[in-house]
Every structure is written in C-alpha cells, then in structure tokens.
Coordinates of C-alpha atoms and ligand atoms in Angstrom, one line a residue:
M3 CA 0.0 0.0 0.0
V4 CA 1.3 3.5 -0.8
S5 CA 2.0 5.4 2.4
I6 CA 1.7 9.1 2.7
L7 CA 3.0 11.4 5.5
I8 CA 0.7 14.3 6.1
V9 CA 2.5 17.2 7.9
E10 CA -0.1 19.8 8.8
D11 CA -0.6 21.6 12.2
E12 CA -4.3 22.4 11.6
H13 CA -6.1 19.4 12.9
A14 CA -9.3 20.0 10.9
I15 CA -7.3 20.0 7.6
S16 CA -5.2 17.1 8.7
D17 CA -8.2 15.0 9.6
L18 CA -9.9 15.8 6.4
L19 CA -6.9 14.9 4.4
R20 CA -6.4 11.6 6.3
L21 CA -10.1 10.7 5.8
N22 CA -10.1 11.3 2.1
L23 CA -6.7 9.8 1.4
E24 CA -7.5 6.6 3.4
R25 CA -10.8 6.4 1.5
A26 CA -8.8 6.6 -1.7
G27 CA -6.7 3.6 -0.5
Y28 CA -3.6 5.2 0.9
A29 CA -2.0 4.5 4.2
C30 CA -1.6 7.8 6.1
T31 CA 0.5 9.0 9.0
C32 CA 0.0 12.5 10.5
A33 CA 2.6 14.8 11.9
Y34 CA 1.6 18.1 13.5
D35 CA 4.8 20.0 13.6
G36 CA 8.2 20.0 11.8
M37 CA 10.1 18.1 14.5
Q38 CA 7.6 15.3 14.7
A39 CA 7.7 15.0 11.0
A40 CA 11.5 14.8 11.0
D41 CA 11.3 12.1 13.7
L42 CA 8.9 10.0 11.7
L43 CA 11.0 10.4 8.6
E44 CA 13.9 9.0 10.4
D45 CA 12.2 5.7 11.2
T46 CA 9.8 5.1 8.3
G47 CA 9.9 5.3 4.6
Y48 CA 7.1 7.1 2.9
D49 CA 6.1 7.2 -0.7
L50 CA 4.9 10.8 -0.6
I51 CA 4.7 13.7 1.8
I52 CA 2.0 16.4 1.9
L53 CA 3.7 19.3 3.6
D54 CA 2.2 22.4 5.0
V55 CA 4.5 25.4 4.7
M56 CA 3.6 27.2 8.0
L57 CA 4.4 24.8 10.8
P58 CA 5.5 25.0 14.4
K59 CA 9.0 24.1 15.4
A60 CA 10.4 23.8 11.9
D61 CA 8.6 25.1 8.9
G62 CA 8.0 23.4 5.6
F63 CA 11.0 24.9 3.9
E64 CA 13.3 24.0 6.7
L65 CA 11.9 20.5 6.7
M66 CA 12.4 20.3 2.9
E67 CA 16.2 20.5 3.5
Y68 CA 15.9 17.4 5.5
I69 CA 13.6 15.6 3.1
R70 CA 15.5 16.3 -0.1
P71 CA 18.2 13.7 0.4
L72 CA 15.6 11.1 1.1
E73 CA 14.2 11.5 -2.4
I74 CA 10.6 11.4 -1.3
P75 CA 8.2 13.5 -3.5
V76 CA 6.6 16.4 -1.7
I77 CA 3.4 18.3 -2.4
F78 CA 3.4 21.6 -0.5
L79 CA 0.3 23.0 1.0
T80 CA 0.0 26.7 1.9
A81 CA -2.5 29.3 2.7
K82 CA -0.3 32.0 1.1
D83 CA -0.9 32.5 -2.5
S84 CA 2.1 34.6 -3.1
L85 CA 4.3 34.1 -6.1
E86 CA 7.4 34.3 -3.9
D87 CA 6.3 31.3 -1.8
R88 CA 5.3 29.4 -4.9
M89 CA 8.7 29.9 -6.5
R90 CA 10.4 29.0 -3.3
G91 CA 8.3 25.9 -2.9
L92 CA 9.1 24.6 -6.3
T93 CA 12.8 25.5 -6.3
S94 CA 13.3 23.9 -3.0
G95 CA 12.5 20.6 -4.7
A96 CA 8.8 20.1 -4.1
E97 CA 7.0 18.2 -6.9
D98 CA 3.9 20.3 -6.6
Y99 CA 2.2 23.0 -4.7
M100 CA -1.4 23.6 -3.6
V101 CA -3.0 26.7 -2.2
K102 CA -5.5 26.4 0.6
P103 CA -8.4 26.2 0.5
F104 CA -8.1 23.4 -2.1
E105 CA -10.3 20.8 -3.6
I106 CA -9.6 17.3 -2.3
V107 CA -10.3 15.9 -5.8
E108 CA -7.6 18.1 -7.2
L109 CA -5.2 17.0 -4.6
L110 CA -6.0 13.4 -5.2
A111 CA -5.3 13.9 -8.9
R112 CA -2.0 15.5 -8.2
I113 CA -1.0 12.8 -5.8
K114 CA -1.6 10.2 -8.6
I115 CA 0.5 12.2 -11.1
V116 CA 3.4 12.7 -8.7
L117 CA 3.3 9.0 -7.6
R118 CA 3.3 7.9 -11.2
R119 CA 6.2 10.1 -11.9
Y120 CA 8.1 8.4 -9.1
H121 CA 7.0 4.9 -10.3
K122 CA 5.4 4.2 -7.0
A123 CA 1.9 4.4 -8.3
D124 CA -0.7 2.0 -7.3
T125 CA 0.1 -1.5 -8.5
S126 CA -3.5 -2.2 -9.3
L127 CA -5.2 -2.3 -12.7
E128 CA -9.0 -1.9 -13.0
Y129 CA -11.4 -3.2 -15.5
G130 CA -15.0 -2.4 -14.7
D131 CA -15.6 -3.8 -11.2
I132 CA -12.5 -6.0 -11.4
V133 CA -9.3 -4.9 -9.7
L134 CA -6.0 -6.7 -10.2
D135 CA -3.1 -6.0 -7.9
T136 CA 0.3 -6.9 -9.4
K137 CA 2.2 -6.5 -6.2
Y138 CA 0.1 -8.8 -4.0
R139 CA -1.1 -10.9 -6.9
T140 CA -4.8 -10.6 -6.0
V141 CA -7.9 -10.1 -8.0
T142 CA -11.2 -8.8 -6.7
K143 CA -14.6 -8.4 -8.3
T144 CA -16.9 -5.9 -6.7
G145 CA -14.6 -6.0 -3.7
K146 CA -14.7 -9.8 -3.3
T147 CA -11.6 -11.9 -3.8
V148 CA -11.6 -14.2 -6.8
E149 CA -9.1 -17.1 -6.6
L150 CA -7.2 -17.6 -9.8
A151 CA -4.6 -20.2 -10.7
P152 CA -1.2 -18.6 -11.4
K153 CA -1.5 -18.9 -15.2
E154 CA -5.1 -17.5 -15.1
F155 CA -3.7 -14.5 -13.2
E156 CA -1.0 -14.0 -15.8
L157 CA -3.5 -14.3 -18.6
L158 CA -5.9 -11.8 -17.0
L159 CA -3.1 -9.4 -16.4
F160 CA -2.0 -9.7 -20.1
F161 CA -5.6 -9.0 -21.2
M162 CA -6.1 -6.1 -18.9
Q163 CA -2.8 -4.5 -20.1
N164 CA -4.0 -4.8 -23.7
T165 CA -7.7 -4.0 -23.6
G166 CA -9.3 -3.4 -26.9
I167 CA -6.5 -5.2 -28.7
T168 CA -6.8 -8.6 -30.4
L169 CA -4.1 -10.9 -29.0
F170 CA -3.0 -13.6 -31.2
R171 CA -2.9 -17.1 -29.8
E172 CA 0.8 -17.5 -30.6
K173 CA 1.6 -14.3 -28.8
I174 CA -0.4 -15.3 -25.7
Y175 CA 1.3 -18.6 -25.6
E176 CA 4.7 -17.0 -25.8
E177 CA 3.9 -14.5 -23.1
I178 CA 2.1 -16.7 -20.6
W179 CA 3.6 -20.2 -21.2
G180 CA 6.9 -19.1 -22.7
S181 CA 6.4 -21.8 -25.3
E182 CA 5.4 -22.2 -28.9
Y183 CA 1.8 -22.5 -29.6
S184 CA 0.6 -25.9 -30.8
L185 CA -2.6 -26.2 -32.8
E186 CA -3.8 -29.2 -30.8
S187 CA -3.4 -27.5 -27.4
R188 CA -6.6 -26.5 -25.6
T189 CA -4.7 -25.0 -22.7
L190 CA -5.4 -21.5 -23.7
D191 CA -9.0 -22.0 -24.4
L192 CA -9.5 -23.7 -21.1
H193 CA -7.9 -20.9 -19.2
V194 CA -10.0 -18.3 -21.1
Q195 CA -13.2 -20.2 -20.3
R196 CA -12.3 -20.3 -16.7
L197 CA -11.5 -16.6 -16.6
R198 CA -14.8 -15.8 -18.2
K199 CA -16.7 -17.9 -15.7
K200 CA -14.9 -16.8 -12.6
L201 CA -15.1 -13.1 -13.5
G202 CA -18.3 -12.9 -15.4
L203 CA -16.5 -11.8 -18.6
E204 CA -18.5 -13.9 -21.0
N205 CA -19.5 -10.8 -23.0
Q206 CA -16.3 -8.9 -22.7
L207 CA -13.6 -11.5 -23.3
K208 CA -14.2 -12.2 -27.0
T209 CA -13.1 -15.0 -29.2
V210 CA -11.6 -13.6 -32.4
Y211 CA -12.2 -16.3 -34.9
K212 CA -9.0 -18.0 -36.1
M213 CA -6.9 -15.4 -34.4
G214 CA -7.1 -15.2 -30.7
Y215 CA -8.9 -13.3 -28.0
R216 CA -9.7 -9.7 -27.2
L217 CA -10.8 -8.1 -23.9
E218 CA -13.2 -5.3 -25.1
Ligands
CA307 CA1 0.0 25.6 9.1

C-alpha cells in the first residue's frame, strides 16, 4: 500500500486529508509539527509527503532541506498565495504546490500524477468492477476476492494490459507459457473459459475467430 505522510498543524485540515486519502486507498500518518515529521521520517519510509509550509518548530521549507536527500516526493500546502512562496516551494524541490483552500479531488489527482512520476503508483489495474493487484497478486470483483490459478492470473493481467487489442494465440502462448503454440493444445481456451466464468467476462472477453482473443 502506498504510504503518505501528512504534515499539517491544523487538525481540521489534517483530519480531512487523512479521511479522504484513506478512503482513496492510501495509508496515512500524520505529523503536526516540523520536529515530529523529522522524527517520523527517520524511522519510516514514505512514498509521498504532503507538507504544510507554515508549521510550528520547523517550517515546511526547513523540513524540505531534511527531506530532499531522502528523495521522497513532496506536495506543498500553503495558505499563502504569493508568487514568492510558490517559487520558493518549487525551487526547494517540491513536486507540486497547492494553495489552501483546495479541492480534495484536485489534490488526489495531483498525488496520482506525482506517484506515477516516481514509479510508486498504485500497483493495481482496473477493468469495470475487477481490480487486479500486481504486487500482491490478488484479484477482486466488486470488492470480493476471486481465486485464480497462477496462469489464469498472468493471462488476466495480459488481457487487462491490452484491452481493446486482439491478442494472437501465438503471442499469448509466448507471453504466458513461454512456449510455442501448438494447434492441438486446448490449454489457452480452457484458461480463457475459466476466466470468463470466474469473473463474469462472457461478453467482454471475446473470441476472435481463427486469431485469438480480445478483452473489449
Ligand atoms: Ca499551518
């Protein structure tokens, strides 16, 4: 799970952030002043830091000096909408900058962008109500775990990474089984049938006559 450190001394904002970020699937830790944040950073690795500028004990810019060597992306939060602060925030190495009051939706979108840039993005792929997690190798449908055999999992991942594209049988064999496709083999068809059944993909996982399969 992606973990985020929220450094914000105003409890109302901090609580609101934590609530919304946790709802979005992030693990959150809160620090309420600069020193506490520095302590937490010493012991724990975070994937991203949301950092208020005006903080007791050590402010956001001072803390930034401490964070930079750790190479953790930072999104600054500030009530001050001055150009000077904005420039200072970005030149001190923050990835992004948000002015209070801000929209949570916008912050969530920026978090995603920053995480993607740092390759720490969510390891999950979504297709309708199906969620596949590549890190934990789990698949859920409408929130319920679906047990898949290892090759079924690989196959589903391959389809989800290539939605809308017809995948040739030969290519699927090569990718999933690492072997040449043989005309007699029914392995692939069997796996596709099981995926359809387990995940209710009868209408979406299409057979492309004489070619292969396509996840619409
Ligand atoms: Ca503050």
